[in-house]
Short mmCIF file of C-alpha atoms in Angstrom, two decimals:
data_model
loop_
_atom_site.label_atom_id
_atom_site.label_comp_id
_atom_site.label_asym_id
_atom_site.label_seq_id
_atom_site.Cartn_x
_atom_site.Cartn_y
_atom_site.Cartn_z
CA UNK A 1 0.00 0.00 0.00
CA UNK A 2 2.72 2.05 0.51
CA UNK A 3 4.45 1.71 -2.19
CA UNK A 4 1.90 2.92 -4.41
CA UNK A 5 1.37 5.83 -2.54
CA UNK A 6 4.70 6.59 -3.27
CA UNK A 7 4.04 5.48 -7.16
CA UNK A 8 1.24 7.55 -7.81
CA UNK A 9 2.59 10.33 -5.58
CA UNK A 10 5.69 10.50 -7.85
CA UNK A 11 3.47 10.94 -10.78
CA UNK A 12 2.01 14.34 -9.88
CA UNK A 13 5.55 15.22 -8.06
CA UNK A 14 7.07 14.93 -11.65
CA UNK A 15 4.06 16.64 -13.46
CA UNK A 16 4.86 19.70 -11.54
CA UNK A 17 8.41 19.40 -11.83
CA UNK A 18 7.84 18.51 -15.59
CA UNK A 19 5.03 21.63 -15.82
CA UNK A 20 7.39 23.97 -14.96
CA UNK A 21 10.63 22.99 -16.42
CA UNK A 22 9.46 22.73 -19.74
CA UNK A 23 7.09 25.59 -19.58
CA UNK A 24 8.94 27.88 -17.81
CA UNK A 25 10.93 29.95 -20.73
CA UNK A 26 7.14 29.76 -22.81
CA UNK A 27 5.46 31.17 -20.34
CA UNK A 28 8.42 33.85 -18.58
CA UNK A 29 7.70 35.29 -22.23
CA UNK A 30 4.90 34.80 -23.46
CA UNK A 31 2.99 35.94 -20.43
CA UNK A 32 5.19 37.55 -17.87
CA UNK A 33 7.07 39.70 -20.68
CA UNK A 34 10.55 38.30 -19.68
CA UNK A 35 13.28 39.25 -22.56
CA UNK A 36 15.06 35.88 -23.61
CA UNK A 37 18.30 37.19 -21.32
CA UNK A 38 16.08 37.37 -17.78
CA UNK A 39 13.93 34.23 -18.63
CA UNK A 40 17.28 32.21 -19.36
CA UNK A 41 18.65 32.94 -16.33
CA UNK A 42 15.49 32.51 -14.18
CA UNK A 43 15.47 29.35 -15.90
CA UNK A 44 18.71 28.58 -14.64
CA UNK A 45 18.51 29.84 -11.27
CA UNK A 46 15.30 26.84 -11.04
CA UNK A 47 17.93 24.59 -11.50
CA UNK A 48 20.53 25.74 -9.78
CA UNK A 49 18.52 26.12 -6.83
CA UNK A 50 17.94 22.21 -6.98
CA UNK A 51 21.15 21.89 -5.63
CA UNK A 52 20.49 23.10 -2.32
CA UNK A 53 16.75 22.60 -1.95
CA UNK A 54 17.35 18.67 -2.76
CA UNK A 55 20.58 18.57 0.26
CA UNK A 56 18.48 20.19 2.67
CA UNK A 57 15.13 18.36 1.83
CA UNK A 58 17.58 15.05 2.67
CA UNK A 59 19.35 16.53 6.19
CA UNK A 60 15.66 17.79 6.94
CA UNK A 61 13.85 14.21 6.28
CA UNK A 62 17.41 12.27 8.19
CA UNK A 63 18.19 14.49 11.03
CA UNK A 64 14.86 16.96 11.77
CA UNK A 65 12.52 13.98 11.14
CA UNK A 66 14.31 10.80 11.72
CA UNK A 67 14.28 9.19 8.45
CA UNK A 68 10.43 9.90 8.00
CA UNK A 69 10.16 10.70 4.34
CA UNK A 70 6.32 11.17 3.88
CA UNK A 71 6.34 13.92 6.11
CA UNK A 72 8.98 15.70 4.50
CA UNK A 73 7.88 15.46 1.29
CA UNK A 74 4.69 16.57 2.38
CA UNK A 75 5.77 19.26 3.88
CA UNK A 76 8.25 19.76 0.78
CA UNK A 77 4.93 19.80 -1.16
CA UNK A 78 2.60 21.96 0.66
CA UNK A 79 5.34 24.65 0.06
CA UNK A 80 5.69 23.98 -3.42
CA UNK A 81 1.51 24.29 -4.16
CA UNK A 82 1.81 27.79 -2.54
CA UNK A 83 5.00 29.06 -4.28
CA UNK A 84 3.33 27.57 -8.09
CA UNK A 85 0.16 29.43 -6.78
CA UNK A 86 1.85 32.70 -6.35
CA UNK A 87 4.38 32.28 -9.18
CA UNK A 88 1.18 32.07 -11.34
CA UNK A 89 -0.76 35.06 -9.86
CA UNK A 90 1.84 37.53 -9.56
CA UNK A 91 2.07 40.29 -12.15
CA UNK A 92 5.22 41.20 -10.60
CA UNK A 93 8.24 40.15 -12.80
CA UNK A 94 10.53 39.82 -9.57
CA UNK A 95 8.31 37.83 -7.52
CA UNK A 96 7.68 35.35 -10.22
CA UNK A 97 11.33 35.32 -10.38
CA UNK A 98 11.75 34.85 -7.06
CA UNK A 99 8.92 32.09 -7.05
CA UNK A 100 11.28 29.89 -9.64
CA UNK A 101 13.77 29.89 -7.37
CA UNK A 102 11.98 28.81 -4.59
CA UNK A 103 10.04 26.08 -6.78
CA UNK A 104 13.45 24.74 -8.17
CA UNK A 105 14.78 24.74 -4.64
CA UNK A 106 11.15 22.65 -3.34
CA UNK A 107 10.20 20.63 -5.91
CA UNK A 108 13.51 18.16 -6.56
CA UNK A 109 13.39 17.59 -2.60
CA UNK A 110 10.28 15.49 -3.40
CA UNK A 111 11.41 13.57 -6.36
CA UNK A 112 15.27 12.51 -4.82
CA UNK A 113 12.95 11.52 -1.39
CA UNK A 114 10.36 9.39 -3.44
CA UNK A 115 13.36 7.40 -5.07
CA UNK A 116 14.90 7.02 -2.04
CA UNK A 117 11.48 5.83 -0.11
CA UNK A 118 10.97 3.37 -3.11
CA UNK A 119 14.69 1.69 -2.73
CA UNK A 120 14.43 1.65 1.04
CA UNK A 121 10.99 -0.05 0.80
CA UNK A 122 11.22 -2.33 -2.52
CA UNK A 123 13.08 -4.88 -3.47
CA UNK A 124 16.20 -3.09 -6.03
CA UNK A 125 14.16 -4.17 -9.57
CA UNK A 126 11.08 -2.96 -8.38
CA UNK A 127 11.94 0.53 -7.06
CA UNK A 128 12.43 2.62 -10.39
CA UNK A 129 10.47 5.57 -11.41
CA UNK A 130 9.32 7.14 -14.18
CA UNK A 131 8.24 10.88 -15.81
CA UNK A 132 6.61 9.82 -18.63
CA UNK A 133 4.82 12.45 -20.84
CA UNK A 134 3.80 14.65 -17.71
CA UNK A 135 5.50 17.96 -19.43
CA UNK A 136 3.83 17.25 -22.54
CA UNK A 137 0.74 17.09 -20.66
CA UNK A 138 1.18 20.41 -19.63
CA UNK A 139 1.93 21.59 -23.20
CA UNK A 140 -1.48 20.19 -24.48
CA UNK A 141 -3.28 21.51 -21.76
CA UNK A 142 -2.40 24.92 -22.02
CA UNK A 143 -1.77 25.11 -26.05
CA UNK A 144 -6.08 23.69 -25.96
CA UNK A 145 -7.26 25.58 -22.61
CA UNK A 146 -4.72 28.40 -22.08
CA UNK A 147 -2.05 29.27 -19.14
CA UNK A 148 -4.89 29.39 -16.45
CA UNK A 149 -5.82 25.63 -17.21
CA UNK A 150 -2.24 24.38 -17.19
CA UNK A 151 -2.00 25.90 -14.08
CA UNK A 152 -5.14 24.61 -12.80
CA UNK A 153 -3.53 21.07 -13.58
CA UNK A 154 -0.32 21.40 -11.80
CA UNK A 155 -2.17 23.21 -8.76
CA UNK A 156 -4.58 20.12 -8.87
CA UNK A 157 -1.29 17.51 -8.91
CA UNK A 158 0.60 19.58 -6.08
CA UNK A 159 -2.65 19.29 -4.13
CA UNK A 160 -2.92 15.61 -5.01
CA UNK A 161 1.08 14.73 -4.23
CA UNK A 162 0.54 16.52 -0.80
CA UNK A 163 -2.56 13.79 -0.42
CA UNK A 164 -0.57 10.67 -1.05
CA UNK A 165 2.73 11.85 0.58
CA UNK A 166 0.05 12.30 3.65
CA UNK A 167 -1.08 8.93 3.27
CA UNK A 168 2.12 7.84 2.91
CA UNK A 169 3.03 9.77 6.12
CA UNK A 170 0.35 7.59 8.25
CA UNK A 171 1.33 4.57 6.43
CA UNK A 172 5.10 4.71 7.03
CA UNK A 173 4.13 4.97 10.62
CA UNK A 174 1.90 2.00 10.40
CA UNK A 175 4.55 -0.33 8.60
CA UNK A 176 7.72 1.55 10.93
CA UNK A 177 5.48 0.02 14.05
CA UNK A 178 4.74 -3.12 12.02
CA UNK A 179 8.49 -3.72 11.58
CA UNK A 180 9.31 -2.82 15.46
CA UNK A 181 6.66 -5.30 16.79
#
């Protein structure tokens, strides 16, 4: 049960992760008015803040929670579903700069946790992951329905990730007290 938690959890994890990588430059320019120069290096700075966000998401999840990754990635996620909200409402082009950094910093704390989860919980062949076509999903959406829909989308997989890593939460208790007993 847990484990698919985690499975279906790392599909929405990766749509927003997916969502706004591959959108990001599109819509910096298309909607926000960035020139090519400041959308390539917000663009950048989402990545580069990875670096951090994904060390710190690990030392919080091993030393603030003892090892309990639902929780962190839940928490992880709740701050990622308010940062994509207000990157997407802003009209202000340094606060949805800002925002990118702070999503690039959140979002690959999630992903490197639910990997980790998997191979601490499932036997070695049965622990991969995969993206799939989650960014192209995101393309269609908002090429058919417009930015507001393909926001409406990620929003609605954030809110759905922060679900399942909360299930998964309750469960890991459940199976950590399981394994104790």
């Amino acid at each position: 049960k847990l484990l698919w938690y985690i499975a279906i959890a790392n599909v929405f994890v990766y749509l927003i992760r997916y969502g706004v990588l591959d959108w990001a430059p599109t819509y910096l320019k298309e909607v926000r008015h960035f020139g090519i120069d400041k959308s390539s290096i917000t663009y950048a700075l989402y990545e580069i803040a990875a670096i951090p966000g994904t060390l710190f998401c690990g030392w919080v999840s091993d030393k603030v929670f003892q090892g309990k990754r639902g929780l962190t990635g839940f928490i992880f996620m709740v701050a990622v579903t308010v940062a994509l909200y207000v990157y997407w409402q802003t009209t202000s082009q340094d606060l949805a700069m800002a925002m990118m950094v702070v999503l690039g910093f959140l979002i690959y704390g999630p992903v490197m946790l639910i990997g980790l989860h998997a191979l601490e919980l499932a036997p070695k062949k049965a622990a991969g992951t995969a993206a799939g076509f989650t960014g192209l999903f995101i393309g269609w959406t908002v090429q058919n329905n417009g930015w507001d829909s393909g926001f409406h989308v990620m929003l609605g997989g954030s809110a759905l990730a922060c679900v399942l890593l909360f299930l998964t939460m309750i469960q890991e208790a459940k199976h950590k007290e399981a394994m104790e007993s």
